[in-house]
Tab-separated table of C-alpha atoms in Angstrom:
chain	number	residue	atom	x	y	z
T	711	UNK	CA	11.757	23.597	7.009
T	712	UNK	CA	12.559	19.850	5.919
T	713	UNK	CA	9.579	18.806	7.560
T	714	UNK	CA	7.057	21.034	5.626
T	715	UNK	CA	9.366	20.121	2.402
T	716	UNK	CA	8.603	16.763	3.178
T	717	UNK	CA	4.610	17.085	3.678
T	718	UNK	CA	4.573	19.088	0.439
T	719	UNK	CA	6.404	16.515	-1.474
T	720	UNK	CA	4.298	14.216	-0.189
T	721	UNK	CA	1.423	16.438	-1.428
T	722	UNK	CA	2.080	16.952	-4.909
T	723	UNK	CA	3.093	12.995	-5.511
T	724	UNK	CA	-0.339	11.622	-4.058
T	725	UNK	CA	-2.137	14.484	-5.944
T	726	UNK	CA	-1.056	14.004	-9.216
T	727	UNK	CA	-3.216	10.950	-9.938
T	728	UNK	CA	-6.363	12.909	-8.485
T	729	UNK	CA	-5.382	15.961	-10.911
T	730	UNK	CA	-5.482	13.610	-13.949
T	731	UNK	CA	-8.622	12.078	-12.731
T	732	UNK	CA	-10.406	15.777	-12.011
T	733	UNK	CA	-9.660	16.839	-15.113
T	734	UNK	CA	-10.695	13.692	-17.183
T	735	UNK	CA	-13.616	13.907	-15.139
T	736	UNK	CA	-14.364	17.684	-15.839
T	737	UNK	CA	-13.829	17.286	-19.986
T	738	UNK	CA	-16.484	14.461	-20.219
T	739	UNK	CA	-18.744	16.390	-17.386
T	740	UNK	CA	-18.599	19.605	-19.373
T	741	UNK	CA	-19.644	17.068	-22.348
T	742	UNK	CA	-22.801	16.326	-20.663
T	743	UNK	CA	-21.369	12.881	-19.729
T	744	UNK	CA	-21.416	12.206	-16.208
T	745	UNK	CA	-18.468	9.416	-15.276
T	746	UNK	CA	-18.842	7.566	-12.608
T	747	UNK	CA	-16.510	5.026	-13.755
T	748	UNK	CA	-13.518	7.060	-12.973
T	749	UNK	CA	-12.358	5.111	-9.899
T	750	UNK	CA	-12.691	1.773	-12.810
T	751	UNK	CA	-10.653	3.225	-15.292
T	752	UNK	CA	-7.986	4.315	-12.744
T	753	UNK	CA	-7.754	1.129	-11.364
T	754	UNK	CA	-8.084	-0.761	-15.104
T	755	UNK	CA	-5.318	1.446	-16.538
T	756	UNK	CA	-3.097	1.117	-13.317
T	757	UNK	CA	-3.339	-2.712	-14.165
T	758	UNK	CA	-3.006	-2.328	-17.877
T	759	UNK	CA	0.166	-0.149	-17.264
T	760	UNK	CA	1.780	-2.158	-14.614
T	761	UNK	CA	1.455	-5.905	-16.779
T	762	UNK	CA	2.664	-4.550	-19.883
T	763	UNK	CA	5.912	-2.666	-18.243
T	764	UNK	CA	6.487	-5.674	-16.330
T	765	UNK	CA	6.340	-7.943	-19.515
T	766	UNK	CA	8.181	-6.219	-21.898
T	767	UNK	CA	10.521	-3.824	-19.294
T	768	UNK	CA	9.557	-0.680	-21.406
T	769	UNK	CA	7.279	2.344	-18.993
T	770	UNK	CA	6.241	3.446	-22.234
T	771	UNK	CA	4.783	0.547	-23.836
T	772	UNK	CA	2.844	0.708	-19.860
T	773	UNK	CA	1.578	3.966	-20.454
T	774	UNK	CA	0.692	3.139	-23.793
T	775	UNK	CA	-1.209	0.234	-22.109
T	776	UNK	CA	-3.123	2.154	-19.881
T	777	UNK	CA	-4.729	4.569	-22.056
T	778	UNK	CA	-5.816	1.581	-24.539
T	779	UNK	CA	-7.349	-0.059	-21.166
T	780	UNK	CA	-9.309	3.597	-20.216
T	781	UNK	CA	-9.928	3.703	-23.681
T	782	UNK	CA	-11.568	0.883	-23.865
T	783	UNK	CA	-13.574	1.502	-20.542
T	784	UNK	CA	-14.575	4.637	-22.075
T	785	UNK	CA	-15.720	3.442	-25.307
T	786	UNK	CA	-18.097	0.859	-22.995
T	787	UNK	CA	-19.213	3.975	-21.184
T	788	UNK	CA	-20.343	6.426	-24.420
T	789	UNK	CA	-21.600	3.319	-26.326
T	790	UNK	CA	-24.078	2.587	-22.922
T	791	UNK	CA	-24.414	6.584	-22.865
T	792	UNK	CA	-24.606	7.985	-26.346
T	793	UNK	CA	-25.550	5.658	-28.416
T	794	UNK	CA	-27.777	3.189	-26.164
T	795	UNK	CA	-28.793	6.320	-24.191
T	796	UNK	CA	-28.366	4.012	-21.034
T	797	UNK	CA	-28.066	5.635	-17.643
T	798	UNK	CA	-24.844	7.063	-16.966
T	799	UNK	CA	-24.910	6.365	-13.218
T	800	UNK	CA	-25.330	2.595	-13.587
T	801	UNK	CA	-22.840	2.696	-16.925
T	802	UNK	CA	-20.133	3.958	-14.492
T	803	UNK	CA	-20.680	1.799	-11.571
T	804	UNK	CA	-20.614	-1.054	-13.697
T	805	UNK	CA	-17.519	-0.075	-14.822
T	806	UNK	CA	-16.134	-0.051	-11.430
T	807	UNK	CA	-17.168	-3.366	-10.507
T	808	UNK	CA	-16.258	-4.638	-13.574
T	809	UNK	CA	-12.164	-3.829	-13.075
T	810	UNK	CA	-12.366	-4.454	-9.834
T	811	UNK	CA	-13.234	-8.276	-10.137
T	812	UNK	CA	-11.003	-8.315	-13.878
T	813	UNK	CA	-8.245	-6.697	-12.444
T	814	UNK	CA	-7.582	-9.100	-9.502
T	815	UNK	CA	-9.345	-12.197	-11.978
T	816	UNK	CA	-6.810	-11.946	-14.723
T	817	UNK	CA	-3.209	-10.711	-11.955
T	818	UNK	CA	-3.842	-14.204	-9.970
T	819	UNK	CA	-4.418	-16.006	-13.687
T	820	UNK	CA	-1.072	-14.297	-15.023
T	821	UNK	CA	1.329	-13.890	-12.314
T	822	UNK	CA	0.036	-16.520	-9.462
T	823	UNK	CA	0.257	-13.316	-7.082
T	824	UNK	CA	-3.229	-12.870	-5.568
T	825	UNK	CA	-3.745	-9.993	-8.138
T	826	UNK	CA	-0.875	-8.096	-7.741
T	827	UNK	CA	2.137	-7.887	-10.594
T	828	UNK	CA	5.685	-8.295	-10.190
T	829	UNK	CA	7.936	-5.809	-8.935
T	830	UNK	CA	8.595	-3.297	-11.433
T	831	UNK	CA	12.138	-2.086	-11.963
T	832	UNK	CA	14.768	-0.512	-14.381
T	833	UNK	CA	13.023	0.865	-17.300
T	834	UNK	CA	10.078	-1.065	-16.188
T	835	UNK	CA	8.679	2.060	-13.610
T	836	UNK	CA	9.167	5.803	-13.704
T	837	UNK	CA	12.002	7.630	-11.710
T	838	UNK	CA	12.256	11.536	-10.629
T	839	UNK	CA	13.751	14.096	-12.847
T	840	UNK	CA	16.496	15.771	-11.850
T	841	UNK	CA	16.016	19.795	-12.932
T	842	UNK	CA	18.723	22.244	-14.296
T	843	UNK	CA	21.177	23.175	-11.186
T	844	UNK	CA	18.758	21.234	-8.855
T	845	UNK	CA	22.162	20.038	-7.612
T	846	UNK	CA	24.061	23.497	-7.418
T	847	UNK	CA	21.641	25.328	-5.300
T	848	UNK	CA	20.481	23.254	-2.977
T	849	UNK	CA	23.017	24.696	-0.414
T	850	UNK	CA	21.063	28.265	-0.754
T	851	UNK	CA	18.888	28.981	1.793
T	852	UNK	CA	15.140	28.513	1.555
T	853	UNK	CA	15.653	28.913	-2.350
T	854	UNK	CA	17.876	26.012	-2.448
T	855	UNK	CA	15.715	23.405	-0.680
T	856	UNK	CA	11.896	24.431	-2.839
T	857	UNK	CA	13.497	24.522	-6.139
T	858	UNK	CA	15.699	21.059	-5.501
T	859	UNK	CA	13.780	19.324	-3.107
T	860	UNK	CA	10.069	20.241	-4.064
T	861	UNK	CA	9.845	20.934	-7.633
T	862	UNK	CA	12.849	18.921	-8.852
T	863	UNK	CA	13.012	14.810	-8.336
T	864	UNK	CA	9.600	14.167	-10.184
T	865	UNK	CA	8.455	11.903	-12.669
T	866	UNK	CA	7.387	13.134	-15.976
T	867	UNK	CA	3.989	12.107	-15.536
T	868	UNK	CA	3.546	14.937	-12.394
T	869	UNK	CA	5.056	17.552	-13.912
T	870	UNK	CA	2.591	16.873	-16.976
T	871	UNK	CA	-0.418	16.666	-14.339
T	872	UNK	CA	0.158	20.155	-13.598
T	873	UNK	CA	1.054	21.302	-16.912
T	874	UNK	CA	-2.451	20.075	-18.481
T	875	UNK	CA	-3.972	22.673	-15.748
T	876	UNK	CA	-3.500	25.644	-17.658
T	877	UNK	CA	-3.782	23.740	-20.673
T	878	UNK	CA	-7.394	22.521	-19.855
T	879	UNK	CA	-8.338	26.000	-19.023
T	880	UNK	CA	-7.424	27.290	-22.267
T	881	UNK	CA	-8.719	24.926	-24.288
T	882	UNK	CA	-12.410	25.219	-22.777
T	883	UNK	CA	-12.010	28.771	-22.464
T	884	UNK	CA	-10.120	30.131	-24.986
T	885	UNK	CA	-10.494	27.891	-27.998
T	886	UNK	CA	-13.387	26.639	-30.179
T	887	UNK	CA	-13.467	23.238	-29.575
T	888	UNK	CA	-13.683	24.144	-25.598
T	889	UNK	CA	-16.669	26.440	-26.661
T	890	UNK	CA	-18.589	24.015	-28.635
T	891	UNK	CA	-17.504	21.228	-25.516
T	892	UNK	CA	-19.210	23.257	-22.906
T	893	UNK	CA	-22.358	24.069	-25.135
T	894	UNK	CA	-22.984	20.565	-25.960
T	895	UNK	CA	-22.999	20.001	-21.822
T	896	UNK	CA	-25.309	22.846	-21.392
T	897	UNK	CA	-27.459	22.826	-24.653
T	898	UNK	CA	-27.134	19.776	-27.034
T	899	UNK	CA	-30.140	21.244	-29.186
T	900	UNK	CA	-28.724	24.263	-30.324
T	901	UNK	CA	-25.753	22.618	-31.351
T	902	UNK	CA	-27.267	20.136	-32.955
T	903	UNK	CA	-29.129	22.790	-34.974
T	904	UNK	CA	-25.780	24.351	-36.089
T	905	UNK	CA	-25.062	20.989	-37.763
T	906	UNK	CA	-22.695	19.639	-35.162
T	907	UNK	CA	-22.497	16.396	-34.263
T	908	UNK	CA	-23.468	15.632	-30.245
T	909	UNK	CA	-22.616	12.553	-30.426
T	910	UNK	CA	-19.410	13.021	-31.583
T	911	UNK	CA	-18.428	15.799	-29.305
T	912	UNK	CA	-19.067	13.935	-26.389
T	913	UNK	CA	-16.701	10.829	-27.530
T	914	UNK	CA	-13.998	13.324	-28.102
T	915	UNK	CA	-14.539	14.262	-24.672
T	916	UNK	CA	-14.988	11.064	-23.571
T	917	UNK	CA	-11.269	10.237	-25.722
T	918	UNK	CA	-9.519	12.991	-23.827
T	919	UNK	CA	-11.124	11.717	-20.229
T	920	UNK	CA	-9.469	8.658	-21.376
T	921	UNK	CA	-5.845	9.440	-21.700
T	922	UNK	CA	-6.029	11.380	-19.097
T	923	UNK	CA	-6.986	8.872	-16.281
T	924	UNK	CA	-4.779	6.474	-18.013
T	925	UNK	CA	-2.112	8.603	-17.403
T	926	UNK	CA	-3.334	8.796	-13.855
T	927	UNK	CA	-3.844	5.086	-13.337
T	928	UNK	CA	-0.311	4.603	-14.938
T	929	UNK	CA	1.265	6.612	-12.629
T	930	UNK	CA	-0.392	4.533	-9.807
T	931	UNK	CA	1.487	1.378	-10.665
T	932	UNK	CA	4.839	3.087	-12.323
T	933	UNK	CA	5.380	5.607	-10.564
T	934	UNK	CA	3.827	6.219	-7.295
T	935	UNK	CA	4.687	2.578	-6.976
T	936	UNK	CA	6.337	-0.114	-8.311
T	937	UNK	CA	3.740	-2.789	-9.484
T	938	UNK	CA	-0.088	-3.086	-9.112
T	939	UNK	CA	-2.130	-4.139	-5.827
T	940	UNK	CA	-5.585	-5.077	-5.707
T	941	UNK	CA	-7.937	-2.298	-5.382
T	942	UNK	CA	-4.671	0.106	-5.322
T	943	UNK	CA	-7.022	3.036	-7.045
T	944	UNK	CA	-8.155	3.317	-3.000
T	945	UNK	CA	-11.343	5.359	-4.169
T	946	UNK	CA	-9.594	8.146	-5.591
T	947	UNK	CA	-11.675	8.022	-8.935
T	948	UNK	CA	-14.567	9.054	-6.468
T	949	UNK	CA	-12.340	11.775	-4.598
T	950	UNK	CA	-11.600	13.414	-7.866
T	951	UNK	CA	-15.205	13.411	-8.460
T	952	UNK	CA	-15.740	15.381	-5.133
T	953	UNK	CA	-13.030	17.953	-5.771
T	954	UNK	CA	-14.573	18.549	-9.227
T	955	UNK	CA	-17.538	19.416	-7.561
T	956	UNK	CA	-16.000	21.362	-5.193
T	957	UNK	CA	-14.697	22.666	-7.708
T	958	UNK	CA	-17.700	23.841	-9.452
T	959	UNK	CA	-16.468	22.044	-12.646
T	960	UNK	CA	-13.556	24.637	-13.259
T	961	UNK	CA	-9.454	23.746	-13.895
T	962	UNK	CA	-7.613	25.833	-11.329
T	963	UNK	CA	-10.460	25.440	-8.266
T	964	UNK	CA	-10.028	21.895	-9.266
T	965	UNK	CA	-6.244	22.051	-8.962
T	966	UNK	CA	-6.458	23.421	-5.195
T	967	UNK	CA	-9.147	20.829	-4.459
T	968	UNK	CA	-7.184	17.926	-5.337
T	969	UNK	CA	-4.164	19.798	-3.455
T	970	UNK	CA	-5.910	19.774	-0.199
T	971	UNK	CA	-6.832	16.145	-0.530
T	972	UNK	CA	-3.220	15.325	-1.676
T	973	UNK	CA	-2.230	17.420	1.516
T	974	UNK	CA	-4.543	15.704	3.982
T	975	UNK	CA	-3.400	11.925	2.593
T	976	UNK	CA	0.318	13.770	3.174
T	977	UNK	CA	-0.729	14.365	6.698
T	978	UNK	CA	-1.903	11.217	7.027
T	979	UNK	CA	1.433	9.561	6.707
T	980	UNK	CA	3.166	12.192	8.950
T	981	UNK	CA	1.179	11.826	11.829
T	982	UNK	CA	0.933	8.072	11.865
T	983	UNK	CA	2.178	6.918	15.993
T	984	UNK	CA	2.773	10.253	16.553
T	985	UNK	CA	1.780	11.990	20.019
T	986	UNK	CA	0.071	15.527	19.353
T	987	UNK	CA	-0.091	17.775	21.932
T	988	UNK	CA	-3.751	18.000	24.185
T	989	UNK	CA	-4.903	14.912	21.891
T	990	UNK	CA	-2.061	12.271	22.409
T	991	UNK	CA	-1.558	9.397	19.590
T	992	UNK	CA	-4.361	9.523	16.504
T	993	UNK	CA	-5.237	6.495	15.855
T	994	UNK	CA	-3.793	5.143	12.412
T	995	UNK	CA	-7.304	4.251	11.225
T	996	UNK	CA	-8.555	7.882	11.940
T	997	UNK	CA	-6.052	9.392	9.756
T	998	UNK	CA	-6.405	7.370	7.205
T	999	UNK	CA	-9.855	8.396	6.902
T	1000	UNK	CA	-9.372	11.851	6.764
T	1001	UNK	CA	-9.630	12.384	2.718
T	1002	UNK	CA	-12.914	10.206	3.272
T	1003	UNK	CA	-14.575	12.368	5.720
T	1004	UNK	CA	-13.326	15.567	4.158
T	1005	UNK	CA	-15.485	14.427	1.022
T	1006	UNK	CA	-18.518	13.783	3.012
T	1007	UNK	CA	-17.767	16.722	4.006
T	1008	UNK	CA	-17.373	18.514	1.233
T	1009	UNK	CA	-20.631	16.714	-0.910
T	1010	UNK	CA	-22.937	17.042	2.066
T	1011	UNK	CA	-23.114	20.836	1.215
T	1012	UNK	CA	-20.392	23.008	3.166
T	1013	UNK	CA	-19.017	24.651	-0.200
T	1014	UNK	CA	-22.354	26.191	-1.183
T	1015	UNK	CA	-24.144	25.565	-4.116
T	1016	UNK	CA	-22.341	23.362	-6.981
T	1017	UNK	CA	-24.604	23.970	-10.721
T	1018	UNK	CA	-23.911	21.215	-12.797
T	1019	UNK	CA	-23.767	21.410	-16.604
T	1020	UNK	CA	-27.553	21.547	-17.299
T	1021	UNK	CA	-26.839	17.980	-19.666
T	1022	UNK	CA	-24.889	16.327	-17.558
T	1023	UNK	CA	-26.270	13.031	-17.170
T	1024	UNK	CA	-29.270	13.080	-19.878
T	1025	UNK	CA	-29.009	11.232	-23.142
T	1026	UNK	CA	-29.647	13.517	-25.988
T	1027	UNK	CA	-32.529	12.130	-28.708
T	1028	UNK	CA	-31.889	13.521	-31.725
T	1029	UNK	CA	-35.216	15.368	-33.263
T	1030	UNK	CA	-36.095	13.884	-36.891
């Protein structure tokens, strides 16, 4: 039992930033906008969040800081997209080499570190939240150790990850901003004959994917750890974008998608040296690439047929 406790833990921490990034990913995809640039403003907001806690010693100011930086990545992204009608493939790669050289360029300028930051600490990082009578029934049997051990000890920003779940799904489903959202990512022409702006619409989206991957690159360097490393983002902008297709662009699939990568990076810790019966010791390397090869996988076809929004990717000319 405190083994699979332990895996599941393990599951839900390394998933959160992957949920943030899935669902940034699926407001701005739903747009129309196709980001790319995910795995840039994960790893540009990680930095952002980690320099400013470690300066001023407040996680908040951190967070703050790493939604300005996706902001800012995303405001590159819809001026090369929307208003430049640039290609949105090349936008977001750009992006992504772009914080990966500015990120390391500016950590060894600042802090002499090779890229990295200080060690956060204090109110510098993020810390688990203890829940209501976590403490009092952890001595009951199988209740005791889900409720305190896997869904108490948290930081904010998981429980938030999960929370903007159901929250995504009712706002694209149930409200109508989400209704105009998804019709300007299927037909920007009969919007734009209602009198709606497109371009508009699609920077709110692109605003929302914005704080959301902040939050996700935040909780990178504050949370899941305690400063920034060079390239710490580990391609998980690019996973998210493979679980959102798995997902066929929808909230919950997209939840259990970025679950079973969380669970196979879990795994992937656990079974480091150890000897597995008929198979002996798995190499290190060869668990470590086990989220990897799941979304080759997963893109190569063996979930069936994934319909993107009809816009996604194509710049919309407004007709005069």
């Amino acid at each position: 039992m405190e083994d699979i406790i332990s895996i599941l833990i393990t599951t839900i921490r390394v998933s959160t930033p992957l949920i943030l990034a899935c669902l940034a990913g699926l407001y701005s995809e739903r747009a129309g906008i196709v980001d790319i640039g995910l795995e840039g403003k994960l790893l540009g907001s990680a930095f952002g969040a980690a320099v400013v806690a470690s300066v001023t010693g407040n996680v908040w100011l951190g967070l703050l800081a790493g939604i300005g930086v996706s902001m800012m990545f995303s405001a590159v992204h819809g001026l090369a997209s929307i208003n430049f009608r640039g290609n949105q493939i090349i936008s977001g790669v750009a992006l992504n080499f772009l914080a990966s050289g500015l990120t390391v360029f500016l950590g060894a300028a600042w802090f002499g570190r090779g890229g990295n930051t200080p060690p956060l600490t204090g109110d510098a990082r993020f810390y688990g939240i203890r829940l209501p009578f976590a403490q009092e029934v952890s001595g009951v049997p199988i209740i005791g150790p889900i409720y305190s051990g896997l869904l108490s000890g948290h930081t904010i920003l998981t429980y938030l990850a999960f929370l903007a779940v159901p929250l995504t799904a009712w706002v694209l489903w149930r409200t109508r901003f989400g209704l105009r959202l998804r019709a300007v990512g299927e037909n920007p022409k009969a919007l734009d004959t209602a009198g709606m702006s497109v371009s508009w619409l699609r920077y709110k989206a692109l605003m929302i994917t914005a704080v959301l991957v902040g939050m996700g690159g935040a909780y990178l360097s504050t949370a899941q750890a305690a400063s920034f490393s060079r390239e710490m983002s580990s391609g998980r902008g690019y996973i998210a974008l493979a679980a959102l297709i798995f997902a066929k662009w929808k909230p919950y699939p997209a939840l259990g998608a970025c679950l079973l990568f969380g669970f196979l990076e879990a795994m992937q810790y656990r079974l480091q040296g150890v000897d597995l019966p008929l198979i002996g010791r798995v190499p290190t390397q060869a668990m470590q690439a086990l989220p990897y090869v799941l979304t080759i996988l997963l893109l190569a076809g063996f979930v069936g047929r994934a319909i993107a929004p009809k816009a996604a990717g194509q710049p919309y000319v407004k007709e005069r």
